[in-house]
Amino acid sequence: MGGWGAELSGVERTALVTLYLRALESRSKDSILRDHAASEAVRRIGDDLGLGSLKMRLTAGDRYLVVLRARQFDLWAKAFLARHHDAVVVQLGCGLDSRASRLNVPAGVPWFDVDLPEVAALRRELFPDREGHRTIGASVTESQWWEEIPWDRPVLAIAEGLLMYLPEPEVRRLLERLTDRFTTGSLLFDGAAPWVVWVSNRLPRIYGEFTMQWATRDAREVERWIPRLRCVEEIALLAQHAVIPSRLHRHLYQALGLIPPLRDELRLFRFEF
Ligand SMILES: C[S@@+](CC[C@H](N)C(=O)[O-])C[C@H]1O[C@@H](n2cnc3c(N)ncnc32)[C@H](O)[C@@H]1O
């Protein structure tokens, strides 16, 4: 475990995978994300926390799945913050993401990163809280931590790589809490297709024990749960292949995107309310 205090287990370990993939991509000369904070965090962790393992290195080919998702959420977040200078941002299941520094968010926009306590502790070691930016160690399914978030601003809620790990009733309750608490805002999340959840739970786990739970069948389902939420944009992740600089990966993602079930394996949603 090296000098790091955190003991990540189960689903918490997925935060290391996405961090590693963003860092890896950010080190290439034609990087899409240029996530220097991720790259620096991975340099500091070194071979600790399993980051030096062969298993982790084998995930390298998947880096564009994570990078294309982060890029699209960055674009949506930037557009929201340009429209709402008085916004508050809540990242649900933030892991070790460094979006606030990628977007260079002004200190006047309060930013809250929420993840399970062990992940939050590691996060504070790697990215110490700064003015206007706070890490909260709690489950997103709990209700108390919401009290810390100013409710009288337009909210940008980002759940990137999170909701598939929660049972459906918890997803629903989380979205109800969000929309009950704020008058207006935007919700960004990605949803895994039902076959992905099914297959994923039958494959041997590489990074620790966890199950995928919620499959996103249709944005309309979420609108039926909470009529105030309107889906205003929906993008198949693989449809974004044109921005990939590596020709090999671009063609591979393009070819996979021609097969409808594969194209829809992960979709990105932008809701407003
Ligand atoms: C795939 S990672 C994504 C992390 C980050 N959003 C990113 O894109 O790098 C999933 C994250 O969800 C977090 N998570 C899972 N269940 C959670 C819960 N009930 N409450 C808070 N965080 C949770 C995990 O700890 C992990 O950090």
XYZ file of N, CA and C and ligand atoms in Angstrom:
846
model
N 0.809 -1.227 0.000
C 0.000 0.000 0.000
C 0.840 1.274 0.000
N 2.175 1.135 0.125
C 3.007 2.324 0.092
C 2.634 3.275 1.200
N 2.816 4.588 0.983
C 2.549 5.554 2.038
C 1.123 6.059 2.038
N 0.242 5.497 1.226
C -1.110 6.026 1.131
C -1.987 5.413 2.198
N -2.746 6.283 2.849
C -3.550 5.809 3.971
C -4.763 5.014 3.543
N -5.226 5.216 2.317
C -6.517 4.641 1.935
C -6.418 3.148 1.636
N -7.477 2.449 1.987
C -7.601 1.022 1.673
C -8.810 0.885 0.765
N -8.613 0.961 -0.513
C -9.761 0.900 -1.409
C -10.147 -0.554 -1.667
N -11.461 -0.798 -1.671
C -11.918 -2.156 -1.971
C -13.188 -2.074 -2.809
N -13.553 -3.210 -3.390
C -14.793 -3.283 -4.167
C -14.865 -2.202 -5.219
N -16.033 -1.572 -5.302
C -16.273 -0.581 -6.352
C -15.347 0.641 -6.223
N -14.833 0.882 -5.019
C -13.935 2.036 -4.829
C -12.705 1.946 -5.730
N -12.282 0.721 -6.017
C -11.058 0.559 -6.822
C -11.247 1.034 -8.258
N -12.500 1.131 -8.706
C -12.720 1.584 -10.088
C -12.249 3.035 -10.255
N -12.176 3.772 -9.159
C -11.704 5.166 -9.240
C -10.241 5.214 -9.685
N -9.468 4.176 -9.297
C -8.059 4.135 -9.696
C -7.931 3.848 -11.188
N -8.857 3.039 -11.686
C -8.781 2.663 -13.105
C -9.029 3.886 -13.981
N -10.076 4.634 -13.682
C -10.382 5.793 -14.534
C -9.302 6.875 -14.383
N -8.767 7.028 -13.181
C -7.657 7.980 -12.992
C -6.467 7.575 -13.870
N -6.124 6.295 -13.793
C -4.968 5.788 -14.540
C -5.151 6.016 -16.044
N -6.369 5.748 -16.541
C -6.603 5.879 -17.985
C -6.552 7.346 -18.422
N -7.081 8.240 -17.600
C -6.996 9.676 -17.955
C -5.539 10.140 -17.958
N -4.774 9.640 -16.975
C -3.370 10.051 -16.885
C -2.596 9.549 -18.096
N -2.849 8.291 -18.432
C -2.144 7.677 -19.565
C -2.411 8.476 -20.839
N -3.666 8.782 -21.077
C -4.016 9.510 -22.303
C -3.430 10.910 -22.282
N -3.357 11.482 -21.101
C -2.892 12.866 -20.999
C -1.396 12.984 -21.243
N -0.710 11.851 -21.224
C 0.733 11.885 -21.470
C 1.062 11.761 -22.956
N 0.063 11.462 -23.791
C 0.375 11.355 -25.221
C 0.432 12.765 -25.812
N 1.218 12.929 -26.875
C 1.482 14.306 -27.353
C 0.230 14.947 -27.944
N -0.678 14.124 -28.505
C -1.906 14.701 -29.069
C -3.106 14.426 -28.150
N -2.862 14.535 -26.852
C -3.905 14.222 -25.860
C -5.176 15.044 -26.059
N -6.309 14.399 -25.824
C -7.610 15.078 -25.875
C -7.846 15.834 -24.558
N -7.551 15.164 -23.454
C -7.934 15.733 -22.145
C -6.891 16.667 -21.542
N -5.635 16.355 -21.755
C -4.542 17.127 -21.141
C -4.781 17.304 -19.636
N -5.031 16.184 -18.990
C -5.367 16.202 -17.557
C -4.066 16.093 -16.753
N -3.409 17.238 -16.576
C -2.094 17.213 -15.914
C -2.224 16.792 -14.455
N -3.331 17.135 -13.836
C -3.514 16.756 -12.422
C -3.598 15.234 -12.301
N -4.266 14.576 -13.246
C -4.350 13.103 -13.208
C -2.970 12.502 -13.416
N -2.242 13.065 -14.373
C -0.915 12.536 -14.676
C 0.008 12.670 -13.460
N -0.068 13.819 -12.804
C 0.760 14.060 -11.623
C 0.342 13.130 -10.471
N -0.964 12.912 -10.316
C -1.434 12.020 -9.237
C -0.910 10.603 -9.466
N -0.943 10.142 -10.703
C -0.465 8.783 -11.004
C 1.045 8.702 -10.801
N 1.749 9.765 -11.137
C 3.201 9.777 -10.891
C 3.482 9.652 -9.392
N 2.676 10.370 -8.587
C 2.896 10.333 -7.134
C 2.562 8.961 -6.554
N 1.496 8.345 -7.052
C 1.106 7.031 -6.522
C 2.144 5.974 -6.912
N 2.742 6.144 -8.091
C 3.768 5.185 -8.533
C 3.183 3.796 -8.665
N 3.888 2.820 -8.118
C 3.422 1.433 -8.239
C 2.530 1.025 -7.075
N 2.213 1.967 -6.191
C 1.367 1.629 -5.043
C -0.090 1.452 -5.477
N -0.898 0.979 -4.583
C -2.352 0.844 -4.768
C -2.699 0.007 -6.007
N -1.780 -0.825 -6.447
C -2.054 -1.695 -7.604
C -1.872 -0.993 -8.939
N -1.433 0.266 -8.929
C -1.327 0.988 -10.205
C -0.216 0.431 -11.097
N 0.759 -0.241 -10.494
C 1.847 -0.762 -11.319
C 1.545 -2.150 -11.872
N 0.346 -2.687 -11.587
C 0.102 -4.088 -11.929
C -0.110 -4.280 -13.425
N 0.135 -5.491 -13.856
C -0.069 -5.840 -15.257
C -1.542 -5.646 -15.627
N -2.423 -6.018 -14.691
C -3.861 -5.900 -14.963
C -4.215 -4.469 -15.330
N -3.650 -3.548 -14.581
C -3.950 -2.141 -14.840
C -3.417 -1.749 -16.223
N -2.213 -2.213 -16.521
C -1.629 -1.857 -17.822
C -2.448 -2.437 -18.976
N -3.069 -3.586 -18.730
C -3.849 -4.209 -19.804
C -5.110 -3.411 -20.156
N -5.535 -2.531 -19.261
C -6.740 -1.750 -19.541
C -6.447 -0.581 -20.490
N -5.167 -0.380 -20.833
C -4.773 0.825 -21.568
C -5.584 1.027 -22.847
N -5.922 -0.081 -23.537
C -6.661 0.032 -24.791
C -8.030 0.661 -24.609
N -8.557 0.576 -23.393
C -9.899 1.125 -23.125
C -9.864 2.608 -22.790
N -8.697 3.231 -22.862
C -8.623 4.576 -22.290
C -9.566 5.561 -22.963
N -9.849 5.346 -24.259
C -10.706 6.333 -24.921
C -12.157 6.259 -24.457
N -12.582 5.103 -23.927
C -13.951 5.045 -23.385
C -14.090 6.063 -22.252
N -13.084 6.066 -21.392
C -13.099 6.979 -20.252
C -12.857 8.423 -20.702
N -11.948 8.573 -21.654
C -11.563 9.922 -22.081
C -12.684 10.599 -22.885
N -13.352 9.840 -23.758
C -14.447 10.450 -24.534
C -15.596 10.867 -23.613
N -15.848 10.051 -22.616
C -16.910 10.384 -21.650
C -16.533 11.648 -20.877
N -15.289 11.702 -20.394
C -14.856 12.873 -19.620
C -14.890 14.129 -20.497
N -14.476 13.978 -21.748
C -14.454 15.128 -22.663
C -15.867 15.681 -22.864
N -16.833 14.779 -23.110
C -18.198 15.252 -23.352
C -18.772 15.918 -22.091
N -18.507 15.328 -20.923
C -19.017 15.939 -19.686
C -18.328 17.281 -19.436
N -17.048 17.383 -19.796
C -16.352 18.678 -19.675
C -17.048 19.727 -20.547
N -17.375 19.334 -21.788
C -18.010 20.297 -22.708
C -19.373 20.737 -22.166
N -20.148 19.765 -21.687
C -21.471 20.114 -21.138
C -21.330 20.981 -19.881
N -20.354 20.622 -19.043
C -20.170 21.380 -17.795
C -19.752 22.820 -18.111
N -18.828 22.948 -19.059
C -18.336 24.279 -19.425
C -19.500 25.143 -19.934
N -20.322 24.556 -20.774
C -21.457 25.303 -21.339
C -22.422 25.716 -20.224
N -22.674 24.839 -19.262
C -23.585 25.167 -18.156
C -23.007 26.299 -17.316
N -21.704 26.206 -17.022
C -21.083 27.231 -16.169
C -20.994 28.573 -16.892
N -20.915 28.539 -18.226
C -20.911 29.809 -18.979
C -22.290 30.462 -18.912
N -23.328 29.644 -18.833
C -24.706 30.196 -18.768
C -25.088 30.602 -17.350
N -24.460 29.947 -16.331
C -24.876 30.162 -14.944
C -23.657 30.510 -14.092
N -23.359 31.802 -13.980
C -22.179 32.210 -13.202
C -22.388 31.982 -11.704
N -23.653 31.807 -11.308
C -23.958 31.609 -9.890
C -24.215 30.128 -9.572
N -23.659 29.236 -10.398
C -23.959 27.804 -10.230
C -23.257 27.207 -9.021
N -23.738 26.028 -8.613
C -23.004 25.179 -7.672
C -22.850 23.829 -8.383
N -21.679 23.197 -8.176
C -21.420 21.922 -8.857
C -21.319 20.808 -7.819
N -21.983 19.689 -8.096
C -21.876 18.511 -7.233
C -21.482 17.337 -8.117
N -20.326 16.763 -7.835
C -19.921 15.562 -8.574
C -20.199 14.353 -7.687
N -21.104 13.518 -8.144
C -21.531 12.336 -7.384
C -20.652 11.153 -7.794
N -20.052 10.477 -6.820
C -19.133 9.387 -7.179
C -17.966 9.938 -7.977
N -17.366 11.006 -7.434
C -16.325 11.759 -8.178
C -15.035 10.978 -8.367
N -14.810 9.970 -7.507
C -13.553 9.229 -7.594
C -12.364 10.164 -7.443
N -11.387 10.012 -8.336
C -10.178 10.823 -8.292
C -10.135 11.710 -9.525
N -11.308 12.172 -9.886
C -11.451 13.013 -11.067
C -10.961 14.432 -10.772
N -10.375 15.073 -11.790
C -9.865 16.437 -11.579
C -10.533 17.427 -12.544
N -11.832 17.261 -12.709
C -12.551 18.136 -13.653
C -12.424 19.610 -13.282
N -12.495 19.914 -11.995
C -12.462 21.338 -11.602
C -11.180 21.997 -12.097
N -10.054 21.263 -12.066
C -8.833 21.911 -12.560
C -8.779 21.863 -14.080
N -9.346 20.831 -14.705
C -9.381 20.829 -16.186
C -10.164 22.030 -16.703
N -11.244 22.358 -15.991
C -12.111 23.447 -16.470
C -11.689 24.799 -15.914
N -10.723 24.770 -15.011
C -10.267 26.022 -14.413
C -11.441 26.831 -13.860
N -12.185 26.198 -13.009
C -13.426 26.785 -12.500
C -13.125 27.948 -11.548
N -13.805 29.083 -11.717
C -13.547 30.215 -10.812
C -13.916 29.875 -9.370
N -13.174 30.473 -8.419
C -13.402 30.164 -6.998
C -14.818 30.526 -6.565
N -15.467 31.425 -7.292
C -16.831 31.836 -6.928
C -17.881 30.772 -7.180
N -17.506 29.703 -7.867
C -18.460 28.608 -8.110
C -18.162 27.502 -7.097
N -19.026 27.342 -6.085
C -18.750 26.282 -5.100
C -18.805 24.908 -5.772
N -17.835 24.074 -5.434
C -17.685 22.774 -6.105
C -17.571 21.700 -5.028
N -18.433 20.698 -5.089
C -18.432 19.622 -4.095
C -18.199 18.289 -4.797
N -17.209 17.545 -4.328
C -16.921 16.211 -4.858
C -17.306 15.201 -3.798
N -18.199 14.281 -4.153
C -18.720 13.326 -3.160
C -18.343 11.904 -3.570
N -17.745 11.175 -2.646
C -17.482 9.750 -2.884
C -17.420 9.049 -1.528
N -17.341 7.732 -1.562
C -17.297 6.939 -0.326
C -16.078 7.368 0.506
N -16.143 7.204 1.836
C -15.117 7.795 2.710
C -13.678 7.436 2.357
N -13.378 6.184 1.997
C -11.979 5.817 1.696
C -11.481 6.528 0.436
N -12.349 6.642 -0.545
C -11.957 7.324 -1.785
C -11.769 8.817 -1.490
N -12.683 9.360 -0.698
C -12.590 10.788 -0.359
C -11.278 11.071 0.374
N -10.861 10.145 1.251
C -9.612 10.357 2.008
C -8.415 10.370 1.062
N -8.385 9.442 0.122
C -7.279 9.410 -0.839
C -7.313 10.660 -1.714
N -8.511 11.035 -2.080
C -8.682 12.227 -2.912
C -8.096 13.475 -2.236
N -8.369 13.594 -0.922
C -7.854 14.775 -0.196
C -6.330 14.753 -0.144
N -5.736 13.537 -0.092
C -4.264 13.455 -0.095
C -3.702 13.898 -1.438
N -4.390 13.492 -2.511
C -3.875 13.793 -3.853
C -4.221 15.201 -4.310
N -5.455 15.613 -3.996
C -5.931 16.929 -4.442
C -6.503 17.657 -3.227
N -5.638 18.298 -2.425
C -6.158 18.935 -1.198
C -7.258 19.943 -1.522
N -8.244 20.022 -0.635
C -9.333 20.986 -0.825
C -8.750 22.389 -0.943
N -9.322 23.190 -1.843
C -8.890 24.590 -1.926
C -10.133 25.459 -1.837
N -9.907 26.770 -1.906
C -11.039 27.668 -1.684
C -12.182 27.346 -2.648
N -13.353 27.204 -2.094
C -14.528 26.959 -2.927
C -14.692 25.515 -3.357
N -13.760 24.650 -2.949
C -13.782 23.273 -3.435
C -13.690 22.316 -2.247
N -14.691 21.439 -2.096
C -14.709 20.560 -0.932
C -14.970 19.112 -1.337
N -14.273 18.208 -0.654
C -14.518 16.781 -0.856
C -15.343 16.268 0.311
N -16.422 15.574 0.007
C -17.292 15.019 1.052
C -17.183 13.492 1.002
N -16.885 12.889 2.150
C -16.782 11.431 2.222
C -18.102 10.857 2.721
N -18.914 10.366 1.817
C -20.225 9.806 2.191
C -20.749 9.008 1.012
N -21.733 8.163 1.288
C -22.395 7.501 0.165
C -23.385 8.484 -0.452
N -23.461 8.491 -1.758
C -24.437 9.372 -2.411
C -25.863 8.970 -2.068
N -26.033 7.766 -1.523
C -27.385 7.313 -1.179
C -27.839 7.841 0.188
N -26.903 8.444 0.931
C -27.301 9.050 2.212
C -27.882 10.432 1.953
N -28.630 10.926 2.931
C -29.288 12.217 2.683
C -28.606 13.383 3.400
N -27.861 13.107 4.532
C -27.370 14.212 5.371
C -26.429 15.158 4.638
N -25.544 14.610 3.809
C -24.514 15.468 3.212
C -25.103 16.544 2.307
N -26.299 16.327 1.781
C -26.930 17.342 0.924
C -27.073 18.676 1.665
N -27.173 18.608 3.026
C -27.353 19.831 3.820
C -26.185 20.800 3.632
N -25.009 20.272 3.240
C -23.820 21.123 3.077
C -23.827 21.893 1.759
N -24.724 21.533 0.873
C -24.699 22.134 -0.472
C -25.679 23.310 -0.517
N -25.195 24.508 -0.896
C -26.149 25.631 -0.991
C -27.232 25.296 -2.014
N -28.463 25.484 -1.608
C -29.584 25.007 -2.434
C -30.180 26.102 -3.312
N -29.710 27.370 -3.079
C -30.380 28.486 -3.750
C -29.645 28.916 -5.017
N -28.947 27.998 -5.667
C -28.229 28.278 -6.911
C -28.614 27.219 -7.940
N -28.434 27.537 -9.237
C -28.621 26.479 -10.241
C -27.553 25.410 -10.025
N -27.965 24.147 -10.027
C -27.009 23.078 -9.723
C -26.589 22.345 -10.998
N -25.302 22.037 -11.050
C -24.810 21.125 -12.079
C -24.418 19.849 -11.350
N -25.186 18.777 -11.559
C -24.890 17.501 -10.900
C -24.313 16.552 -11.943
N -23.147 15.997 -11.622
C -22.459 15.113 -12.571
C -22.266 13.748 -11.909
N -22.811 12.725 -12.539
C -22.631 11.354 -12.035
C -21.966 10.576 -13.164
N -20.660 10.560 -13.145
C -19.875 9.969 -14.240
C -19.383 8.595 -13.799
N -19.842 7.575 -14.468
C -19.408 6.213 -14.103
C -19.904 5.805 -12.736
N -21.085 6.249 -12.345
C -21.591 5.952 -10.989
C -22.894 5.150 -10.974
N -23.900 5.613 -11.722
C -25.256 5.114 -11.461
C -25.407 3.621 -11.734
N -24.568 3.075 -12.599
C -24.663 1.632 -12.881
C -24.294 0.782 -11.661
N -23.647 1.400 -10.669
C -23.254 0.645 -9.468
C -24.293 0.725 -8.359
N -25.378 1.449 -8.587
C -26.403 1.603 -7.549
C -27.649 0.809 -7.929
N -28.366 0.266 -6.919
C -29.632 -0.387 -7.234
C -30.657 0.647 -7.718
N -31.549 0.201 -8.574
C -32.476 1.152 -9.193
C -33.258 2.024 -8.187
N -33.781 1.458 -7.079
C -34.510 2.337 -6.147
C -33.625 3.447 -5.577
N -32.313 3.149 -5.427
C -31.393 4.180 -4.908
C -31.139 5.250 -5.962
N -31.056 4.844 -7.222
C -30.870 5.831 -8.296
C -32.069 6.779 -8.284
N -33.223 6.187 -8.175
C -34.451 6.987 -8.216
C -34.511 7.962 -7.033
N -34.180 7.440 -5.841
C -34.212 8.294 -4.635
C -33.193 9.436 -4.743
N -32.030 9.109 -5.291
C -30.976 10.125 -5.459
C -31.468 11.245 -6.381
N -32.073 10.880 -7.487
C -32.543 11.890 -8.434
C -33.714 12.683 -7.842
N -34.526 12.010 -7.024
C -35.623 12.731 -6.352
C -35.072 13.759 -5.375
N -34.048 13.359 -4.625
C -33.440 14.306 -3.659
C -32.892 15.518 -4.387
N -32.218 15.251 -5.497
C -31.624 16.343 -6.277
C -32.707 17.312 -6.745
N -33.743 16.787 -7.334
C -34.751 17.672 -7.930
C -35.663 18.284 -6.861
N -35.785 17.634 -5.711
C -36.578 18.235 -4.618
C -35.838 19.429 -4.027
N -34.503 19.317 -4.012
C -33.714 20.303 -3.279
C -33.454 21.575 -4.080
N -33.306 21.430 -5.393
C -32.944 22.592 -6.213
C -34.104 22.994 -7.120
N -34.156 24.285 -7.400
C -35.237 24.783 -8.257
C -34.929 24.493 -9.713
N -33.634 24.598 -10.067
C -33.273 24.418 -11.469
C -31.860 23.855 -11.563
N -31.578 23.196 -12.675
C -30.229 22.664 -12.826
C -30.117 21.707 -13.986
N -28.952 21.079 -14.046
C -28.667 20.115 -15.100
C -28.069 18.874 -14.450
N -28.392 17.732 -15.012
C -27.871 16.461 -14.506
C -27.201 15.733 -15.662
N -25.923 15.405 -15.484
C -25.189 14.647 -16.504
C -24.884 13.268 -15.940
N -25.204 12.239 -16.691
C -24.792 10.898 -16.254
C -24.623 9.995 -17.459
N -23.940 8.881 -17.234
C -23.819 7.884 -18.291
C -24.535 6.626 -17.836
N -25.119 5.941 -18.811
C -25.888 4.749 -18.482
C -25.408 3.561 -19.291
N -25.288 2.431 -18.615
C -24.852 1.201 -19.285
C -26.087 0.464 -19.800
N -25.958 -0.132 -20.985
C -27.059 -0.913 -21.564
C -27.293 -2.170 -20.723
N -28.528 -2.707 -20.736
C -28.818 -3.907 -19.939
C -27.854 -5.066 -20.228
N -27.468 -5.247 -21.498
C -26.582 -6.393 -21.781
C -25.212 -6.182 -21.141
N -24.787 -4.934 -21.006
C -23.475 -4.658 -20.393
C -23.500 -5.062 -18.918
N -24.585 -4.710 -18.248
C -24.716 -5.059 -16.826
C -24.729 -6.583 -16.678
N -25.500 -7.233 -17.552
C -25.621 -8.708 -17.500
C -24.249 -9.357 -17.715
N -23.577 -8.949 -18.787
C -22.285 -9.572 -19.118
C -21.255 -9.250 -18.042
N -21.231 -7.978 -17.626
C -20.218 -7.548 -16.670
C -20.289 -8.367 -15.375
N -21.494 -8.689 -14.940
C -21.629 -9.422 -13.678
C -21.289 -10.902 -13.813
N -21.062 -11.342 -15.050
C -20.699 -12.750 -15.252
C -19.222 -12.918 -15.606
N -18.528 -11.822 -15.802
C -17.096 -11.900 -16.102
C -16.311 -11.937 -14.798
N -15.132 -12.583 -14.823
C -14.323 -12.522 -13.605
C -13.917 -11.077 -13.335
N -13.914 -10.698 -12.080
C -13.564 -9.319 -11.709
C -12.060 -9.130 -11.726
N -11.625 -8.065 -12.341
C -10.183 -7.810 -12.378
C -9.767 -6.929 -11.194
N -10.620 -5.997 -10.830
C -10.191 -4.975 -9.847
C -10.859 -5.062 -8.491
N -11.409 -6.174 -8.108
C -12.070 -6.212 -6.809
C -13.545 -6.511 -6.998
N -14.181 -6.877 -5.914
C -15.560 -7.369 -5.990
C -16.580 -6.250 -5.991
N -17.395 -6.187 -6.999
C -18.544 -5.283 -7.010
C -19.489 -5.795 -8.089
N -20.726 -5.362 -8.011
C -21.656 -5.738 -9.086
C -22.186 -4.484 -9.744
N -22.475 -4.609 -11.018
C -23.204 -3.536 -11.703
C -24.676 -3.786 -11.431
N -25.449 -2.708 -11.249
C -26.826 -2.920 -10.844
C -27.843 -2.272 -11.773
N -27.690 -0.973 -12.000
C -28.739 -0.290 -12.762
C -28.376 -0.204 -14.236
N -29.257 -0.753 -15.068
C -29.086 -0.614 -16.516
C -30.022 0.497 -16.975
N -29.506 1.359 -17.835
C -30.344 2.447 -18.346
C -30.977 1.975 -19.649
N -32.274 1.707 -19.580
C -32.948 1.231 -20.792
C -33.251 2.407 -21.703
N -33.732 3.502 -21.083
C -34.317 4.553 -21.890
C -34.387 5.829 -21.034
N -34.059 6.956 -21.643
C -34.144 8.213 -20.892
C -35.582 8.500 -20.461
N -36.528 7.995 -21.236
C -37.951 8.256 -20.906
C -38.314 7.656 -19.542
N -37.652 6.539 -19.222
C -37.919 5.886 -17.938
C -37.633 6.873 -16.791
N -36.521 7.593 -16.922
C -36.142 8.561 -15.881
C -37.147 9.717 -15.868
N -37.594 10.135 -17.047
C -38.596 11.214 -17.102
C -39.913 10.777 -16.472
N -40.230 9.499 -16.607
C -41.475 9.020 -15.981
C -41.353 9.017 -14.458
N -40.157 8.666 -13.965
C -39.957 8.682 -12.503
C -40.144 10.095 -11.982
N -39.476 11.026 -12.688
C -39.428 12.404 -12.185
C -39.809 13.330 -13.339
N -41.069 13.664 -13.448
C -41.515 14.429 -14.613
C -40.808 15.776 -14.779
N -40.218 16.311 -13.710
C -39.503 17.592 -13.867
C -38.224 17.427 -14.684
N -37.683 16.230 -14.729
C -36.431 16.003 -15.460
C -36.735 15.774 -16.938
N -36.087 16.586 -17.783
C -36.260 16.419 -19.238
C -34.925 16.063 -19.845
N -34.892 15.007 -20.644
C -33.645 14.650 -21.332
C -33.499 15.558 -22.544
N -32.452 16.375 -22.575
C -32.291 17.317 -23.683
C -31.192 16.874 -24.655
N -30.395 15.896 -24.268
C -29.354 15.391 -25.165
C -28.961 13.980 -24.735
N -28.711 13.162 -25.738
C -28.309 11.776 -25.463
C -27.317 11.369 -26.543
N -26.159 10.855 -26.138
C -25.091 10.564 -27.101
C -24.551 9.161 -26.840
N -24.427 8.367 -27.902
C -23.750 7.067 -27.753
C -22.251 7.351 -27.690
N -21.610 6.809 -26.687
C -20.191 7.137 -26.483
C -19.352 6.845 -27.732
N -19.601 5.688 -28.345
C -18.769 5.300 -29.489
C -18.986 6.202 -30.704
N -20.103 6.919 -30.725
C -20.355 7.821 -31.855
C -19.373 9.000 -31.851
N -18.609 9.129 -30.787
C -17.655 10.240 -30.651
C -16.288 9.904 -31.238
N -16.186 8.773 -31.935
C -14.862 8.262 -32.328
C -14.034 9.249 -33.150
N -14.693 10.177 -33.872
C -13.945 11.041 -34.804
C -12.869 11.881 -34.112
N -12.999 12.135 -32.820
C -12.018 13.007 -32.150
C -10.790 12.234 -31.648
N -10.793 10.913 -31.812
C -9.649 10.128 -31.302
C -8.438 10.331 -32.213
N -7.322 10.796 -31.680
C -6.163 11.064 -32.539
C -5.476 9.792 -33.054
N -5.483 8.724 -32.260
C -4.812 7.490 -32.698
C -5.672 6.823 -33.778
N -5.072 6.643 -34.962
C -5.848 6.117 -36.090
C -6.385 4.718 -35.779
N -5.544 3.905 -35.144
C -5.953 2.539 -34.812
C -7.219 2.543 -33.955
N -7.181 3.330 -32.881
C -8.331 3.362 -31.978
C -9.549 4.006 -32.639
N -9.284 5.033 -33.465
C -10.417 5.703 -34.125
C -11.175 4.709 -35.008
N -10.413 3.939 -35.809
C -11.065 2.983 -36.703
C -11.723 1.853 -35.918
N -11.073 1.444 -34.865
C -11.644 0.369 -34.045
C -12.971 0.816 -33.433
N -12.971 2.015 -32.838
C -14.196 2.510 -32.201
C -15.287 2.753 -33.252
N -14.846 3.205 -34.439
C -15.820 3.438 -35.516
C -16.465 2.101 -35.923
N -15.643 1.067 -36.083
C -16.156 -0.238 -36.492
C -17.102 -0.788 -35.429
N -16.720 -0.666 -34.167
C -17.590 -1.169 -33.096
C -18.910 -0.402 -33.081
N -18.826 0.880 -33.401
C -20.018 1.731 -33.383
C -21.011 1.396 -34.474
N -20.583 0.586 -35.453
C -21.508 0.194 -36.526
C -22.414 -0.955 -36.083
N -22.056 -1.576 -34.972
C -22.859 -2.710 -34.477
C -23.793 -2.153 -33.385
N -25.117 -2.068 -33.676
C -25.992 -1.312 -32.754
C -25.871 -1.658 -31.265
N -25.871 -2.933 -30.870
C -25.783 -3.156 -29.408
C -24.476 -2.631 -28.828
N -23.389 -2.733 -29.604
C -22.104 -2.244 -29.087
C -22.101 -0.718 -29.035
N -22.669 -0.120 -30.102
C -22.701 1.349 -30.140
C -23.391 1.901 -28.895
N -24.430 1.195 -28.452
C -25.227 1.706 -27.335
C -24.768 1.189 -25.975
N -23.566 0.603 -25.910
C -23.151 0.004 -24.627
C -23.132 1.046 -23.512
N -22.705 2.259 -23.852
C -22.669 3.329 -22.853
C -23.185 4.598 -23.520
N -24.215 5.179 -22.926
C -24.764 6.419 -23.495
C -24.650 7.531 -22.462
N -24.439 8.728 -22.986
C -24.263 9.898 -22.118
C -25.538 10.728 -22.195
N -26.024 11.153 -21.033
C -27.301 11.862 -20.984
C -27.113 13.238 -20.349
N -27.818 14.193 -20.941
C -27.893 15.525 -20.311
C -29.361 15.818 -20.053
N -29.694 15.926 -18.787
C -31.064 16.253 -18.371
C -31.086 17.681 -17.833
N -32.240 18.310 -17.947
C -32.423 19.622 -17.308
C -33.697 19.602 -16.484
N -33.743 20.493 -15.531
C -34.987 20.661 -14.771
C -35.062 22.092 -14.262
C -15.908 4.149 -12.207
S -15.544 5.148 -10.796
C -15.809 6.747 -11.510
C -15.113 7.811 -10.743
C -15.128 9.200 -11.401
N -16.446 9.724 -11.564
C -14.403 9.147 -12.723
O -15.053 9.301 -13.762
O -13.199 8.935 -12.697
C -16.998 4.919 -9.766
C -16.946 5.714 -8.485
O -18.225 5.647 -7.854
C -17.997 5.593 -6.472
N -19.192 5.067 -5.800
C -19.787 3.875 -5.979
N -20.855 3.767 -5.166
C -20.931 4.933 -4.461
C -21.800 5.432 -3.465
N -22.832 4.713 -3.014
N -21.577 6.672 -2.965
C -20.531 7.420 -3.404
N -19.670 6.995 -4.361
C -19.864 5.760 -4.873
C -16.797 4.666 -6.342
O -16.193 4.758 -5.066
C -15.924 5.189 -7.482
O -15.102 6.239 -7.063
